[in-house]
CSV table of C-alpha atoms in Angstrom, one decimal:
chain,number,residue,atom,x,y,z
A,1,UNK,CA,0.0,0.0,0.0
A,2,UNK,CA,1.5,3.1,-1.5
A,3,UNK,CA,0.4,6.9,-0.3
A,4,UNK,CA,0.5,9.7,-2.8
A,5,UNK,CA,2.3,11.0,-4.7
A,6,UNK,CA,1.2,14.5,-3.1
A,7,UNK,CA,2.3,17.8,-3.4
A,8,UNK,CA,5.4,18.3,-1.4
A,9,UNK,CA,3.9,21.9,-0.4
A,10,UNK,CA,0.7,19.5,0.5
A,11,UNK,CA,1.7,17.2,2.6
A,12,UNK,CA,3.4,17.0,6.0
A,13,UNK,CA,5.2,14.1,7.2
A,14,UNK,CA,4.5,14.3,10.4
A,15,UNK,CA,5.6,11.0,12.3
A,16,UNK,CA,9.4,11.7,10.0
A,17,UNK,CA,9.3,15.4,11.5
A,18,UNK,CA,11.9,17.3,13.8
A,19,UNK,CA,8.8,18.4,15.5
A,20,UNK,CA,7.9,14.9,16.4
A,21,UNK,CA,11.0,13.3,16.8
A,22,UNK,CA,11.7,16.4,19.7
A,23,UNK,CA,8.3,14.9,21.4
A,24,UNK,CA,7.7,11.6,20.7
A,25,UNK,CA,8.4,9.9,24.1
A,26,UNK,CA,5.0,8.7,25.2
A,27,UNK,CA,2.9,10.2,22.0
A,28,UNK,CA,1.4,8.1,20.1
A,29,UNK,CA,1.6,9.9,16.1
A,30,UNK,CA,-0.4,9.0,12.5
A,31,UNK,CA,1.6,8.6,9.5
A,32,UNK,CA,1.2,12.4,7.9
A,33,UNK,CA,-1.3,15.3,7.5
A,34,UNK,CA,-1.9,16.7,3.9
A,35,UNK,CA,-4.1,19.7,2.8
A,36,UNK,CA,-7.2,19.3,0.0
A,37,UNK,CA,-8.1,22.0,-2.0
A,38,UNK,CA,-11.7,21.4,-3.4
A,39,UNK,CA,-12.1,21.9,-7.0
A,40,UNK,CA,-15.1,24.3,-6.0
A,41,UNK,CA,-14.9,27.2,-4.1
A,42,UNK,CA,-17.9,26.5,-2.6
A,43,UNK,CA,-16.6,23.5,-0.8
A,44,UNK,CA,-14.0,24.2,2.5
A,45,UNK,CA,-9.9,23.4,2.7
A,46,UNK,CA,-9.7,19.7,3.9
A,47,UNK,CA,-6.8,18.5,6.6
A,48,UNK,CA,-6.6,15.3,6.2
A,49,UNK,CA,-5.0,13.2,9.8
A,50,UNK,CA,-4.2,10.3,8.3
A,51,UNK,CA,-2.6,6.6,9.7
A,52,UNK,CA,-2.4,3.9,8.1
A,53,UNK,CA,-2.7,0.0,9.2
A,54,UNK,CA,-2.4,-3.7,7.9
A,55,UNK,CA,-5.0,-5.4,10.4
A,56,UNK,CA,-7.5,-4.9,12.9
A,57,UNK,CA,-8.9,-7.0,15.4
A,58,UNK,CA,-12.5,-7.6,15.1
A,59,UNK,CA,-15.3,-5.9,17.6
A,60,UNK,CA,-16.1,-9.5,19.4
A,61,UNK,CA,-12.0,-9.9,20.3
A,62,UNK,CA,-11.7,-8.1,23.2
A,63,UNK,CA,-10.0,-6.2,24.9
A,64,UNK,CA,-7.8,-6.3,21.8
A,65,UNK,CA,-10.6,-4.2,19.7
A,66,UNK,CA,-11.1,-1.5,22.5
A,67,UNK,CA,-7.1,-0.8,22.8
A,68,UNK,CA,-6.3,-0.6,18.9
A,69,UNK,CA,-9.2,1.9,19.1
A,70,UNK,CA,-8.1,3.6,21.6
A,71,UNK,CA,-4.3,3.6,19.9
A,72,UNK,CA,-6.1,5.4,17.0
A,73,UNK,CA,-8.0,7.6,18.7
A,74,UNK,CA,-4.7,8.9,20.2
A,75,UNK,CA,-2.7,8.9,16.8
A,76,UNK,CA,-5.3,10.8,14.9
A,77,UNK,CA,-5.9,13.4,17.9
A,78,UNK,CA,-2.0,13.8,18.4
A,79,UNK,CA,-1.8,14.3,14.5
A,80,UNK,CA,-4.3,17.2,14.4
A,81,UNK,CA,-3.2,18.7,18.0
A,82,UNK,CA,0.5,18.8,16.8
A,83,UNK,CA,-0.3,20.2,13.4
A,84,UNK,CA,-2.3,22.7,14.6
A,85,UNK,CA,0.6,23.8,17.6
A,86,UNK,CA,3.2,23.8,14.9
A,87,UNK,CA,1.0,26.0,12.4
A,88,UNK,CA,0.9,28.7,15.5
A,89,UNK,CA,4.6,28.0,15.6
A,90,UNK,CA,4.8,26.8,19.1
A,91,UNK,CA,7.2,24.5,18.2
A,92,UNK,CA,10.6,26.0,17.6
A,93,UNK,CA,10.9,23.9,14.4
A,94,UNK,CA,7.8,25.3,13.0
A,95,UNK,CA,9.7,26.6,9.7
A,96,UNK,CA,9.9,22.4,8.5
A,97,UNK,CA,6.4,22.9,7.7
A,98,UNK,CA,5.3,22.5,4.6
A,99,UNK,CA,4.3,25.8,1.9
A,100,UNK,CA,0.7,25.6,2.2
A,101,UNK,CA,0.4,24.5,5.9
A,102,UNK,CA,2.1,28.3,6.6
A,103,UNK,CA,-0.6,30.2,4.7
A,104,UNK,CA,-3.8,28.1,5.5
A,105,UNK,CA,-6.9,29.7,7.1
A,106,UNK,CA,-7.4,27.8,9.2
A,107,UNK,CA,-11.6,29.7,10.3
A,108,UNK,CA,-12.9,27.3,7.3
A,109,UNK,CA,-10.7,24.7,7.3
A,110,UNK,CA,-12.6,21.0,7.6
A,111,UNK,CA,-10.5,18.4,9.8
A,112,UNK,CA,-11.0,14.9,8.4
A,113,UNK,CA,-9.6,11.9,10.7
A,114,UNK,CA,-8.7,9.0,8.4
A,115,UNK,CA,-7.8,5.2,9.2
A,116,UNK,CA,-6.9,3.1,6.3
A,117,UNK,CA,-6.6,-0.5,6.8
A,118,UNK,CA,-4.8,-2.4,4.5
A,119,UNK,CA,-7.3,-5.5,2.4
A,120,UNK,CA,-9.6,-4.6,5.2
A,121,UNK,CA,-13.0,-6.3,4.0
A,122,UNK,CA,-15.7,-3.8,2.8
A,123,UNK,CA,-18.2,-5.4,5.2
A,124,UNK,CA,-15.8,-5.3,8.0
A,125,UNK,CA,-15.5,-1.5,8.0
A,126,UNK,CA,-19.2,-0.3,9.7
A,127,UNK,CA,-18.3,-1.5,12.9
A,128,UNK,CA,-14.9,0.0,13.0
A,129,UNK,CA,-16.2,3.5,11.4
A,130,UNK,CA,-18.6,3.1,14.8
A,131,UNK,CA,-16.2,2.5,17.0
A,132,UNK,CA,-13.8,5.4,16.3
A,133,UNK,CA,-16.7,7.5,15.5
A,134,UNK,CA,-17.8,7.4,19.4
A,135,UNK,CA,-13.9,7.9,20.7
A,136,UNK,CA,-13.5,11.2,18.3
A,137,UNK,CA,-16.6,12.5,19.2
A,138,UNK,CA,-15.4,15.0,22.0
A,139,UNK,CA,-12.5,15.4,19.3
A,140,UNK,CA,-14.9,16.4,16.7
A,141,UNK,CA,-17.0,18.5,18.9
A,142,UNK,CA,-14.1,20.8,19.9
A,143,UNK,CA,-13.1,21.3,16.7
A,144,UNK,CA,-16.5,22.0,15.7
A,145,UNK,CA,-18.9,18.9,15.1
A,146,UNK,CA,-19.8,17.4,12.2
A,147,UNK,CA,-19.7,20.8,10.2
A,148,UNK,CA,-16.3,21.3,10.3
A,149,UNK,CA,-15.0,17.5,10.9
A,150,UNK,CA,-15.2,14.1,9.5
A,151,UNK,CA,-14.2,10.7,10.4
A,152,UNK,CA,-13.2,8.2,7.6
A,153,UNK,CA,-12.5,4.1,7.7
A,154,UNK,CA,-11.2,2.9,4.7
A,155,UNK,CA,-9.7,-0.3,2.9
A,156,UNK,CA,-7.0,0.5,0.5
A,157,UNK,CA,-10.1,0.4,-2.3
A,158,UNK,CA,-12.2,3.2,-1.0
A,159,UNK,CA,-8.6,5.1,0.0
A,160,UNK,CA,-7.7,4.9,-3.7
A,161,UNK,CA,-11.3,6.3,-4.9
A,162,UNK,CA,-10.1,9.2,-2.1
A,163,UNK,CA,-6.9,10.6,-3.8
A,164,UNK,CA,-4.8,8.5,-0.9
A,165,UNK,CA,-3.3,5.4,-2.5
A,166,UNK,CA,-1.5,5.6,-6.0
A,167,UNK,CA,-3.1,2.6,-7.9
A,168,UNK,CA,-1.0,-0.5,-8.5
A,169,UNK,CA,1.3,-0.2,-11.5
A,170,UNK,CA,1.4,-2.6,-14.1
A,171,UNK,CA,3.6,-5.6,-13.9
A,172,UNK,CA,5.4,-5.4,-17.0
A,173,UNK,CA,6.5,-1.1,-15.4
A,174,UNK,CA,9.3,-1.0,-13.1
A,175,UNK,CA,8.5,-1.3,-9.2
A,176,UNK,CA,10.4,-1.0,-5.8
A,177,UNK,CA,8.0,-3.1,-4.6
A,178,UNK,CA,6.4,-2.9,-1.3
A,179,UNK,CA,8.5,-1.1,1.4
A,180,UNK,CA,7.8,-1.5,5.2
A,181,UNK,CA,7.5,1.3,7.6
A,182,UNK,CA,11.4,1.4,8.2
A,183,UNK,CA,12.3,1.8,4.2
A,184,UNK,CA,10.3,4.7,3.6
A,185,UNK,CA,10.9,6.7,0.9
A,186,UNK,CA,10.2,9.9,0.1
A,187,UNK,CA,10.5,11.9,-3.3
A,188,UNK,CA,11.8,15.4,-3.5
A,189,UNK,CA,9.2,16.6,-5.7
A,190,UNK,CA,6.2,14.1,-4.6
A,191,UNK,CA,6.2,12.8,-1.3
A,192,UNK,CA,5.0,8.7,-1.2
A,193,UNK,CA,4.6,6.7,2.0
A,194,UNK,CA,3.9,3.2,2.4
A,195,UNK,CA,1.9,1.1,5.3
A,196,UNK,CA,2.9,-0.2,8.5
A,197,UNK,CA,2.9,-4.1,8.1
């Protein structure tokens, strides 16, 4: 599962930032937060918090079910939180930001929390969209409610319908193949992250 490409001026890496790395002892992170411009201008600026997975447990294991939502829960709040406090530059590396984070308005800007779960099955994804639904809720009512925040589960199907996941190339067209979270790679000009395993 491949992410982007993105802008470069689009997209911040967030878990690979300075930023993080200064803070990360005992905070959880998603993968990266990336800006959407709608093709109308009728429609707001999107922030996408996004983190990325291979598995999930299902609803009936528990408690494994309630503590990989609650790990998500925390990576998608800490995404937003952070980006947010290194957008007002309280963060002395603010400047790592990218372009477009620097200039945003933030007044209409529409937060969307995103889990995308690798060859999750279509039918499998209500009860998760449920479940993290009802831990972001005090999350989305800060920032707003459901006017100016969303919640998304996807497989890597419905992620590639949403702009996230570059679509598989053919076999006969070169390929590094699938990377783990540790060989990440990222291009100067177009940014590309892959999954956890």
């Amino acid at each position: 599962m491949r992410f982007g490409p993105f802008p470069e001026s689009d997209c911040f890496l967030i878990e690979q930032s300075q930023t993080y790395q200064n803070i990360r002892q005992r905070v959880r992170m998603a993968e990266f937060a990336l800006i959407r411009y709608p093709e109308s201008n009728k429609n707001p600026v999107k922030l996408y918090s996004v983190e990325a997975k291979s598995s999930s447990p299902r609803p009936k294991t528990q408690p494994n079910f309630a503590n990989f939502i609650e790990e998500i829960q925390a990576k998608l709040t800490n995404a937003l939180d952070l980006t947010i406090a290194t957008c007002l530059k309280r963060h002395s590396t603010w400047e790592e930001l990218p372009k477009s984070f620097k200039t945003l308005d933030w007044q209409n800007v529409r937060f969307v929390l995103i889990l995308v779960i690798q060859g999750h099955e279509k039918d499998w994804l209500p009860d998760l969209q449920d479940a993290l639904n009802y831990a972001l809720q005090s999350t989305r009512q800060i920032w707003g409610g459901s006017v100016k925040s969303d919640v998304l589960v996807l497989n890597d199907q419905f992620a590639q319908k949403h702009g996230l996941i570059t679509p598989p190339k053919p076999k006969n067209v070169n390929s590094i193949g699938n990377l783990t979270k540790s060989d990440r790679r990222v291009s100067e000009t177009s940014p590309q992250l892959t999954a956890p395993r």
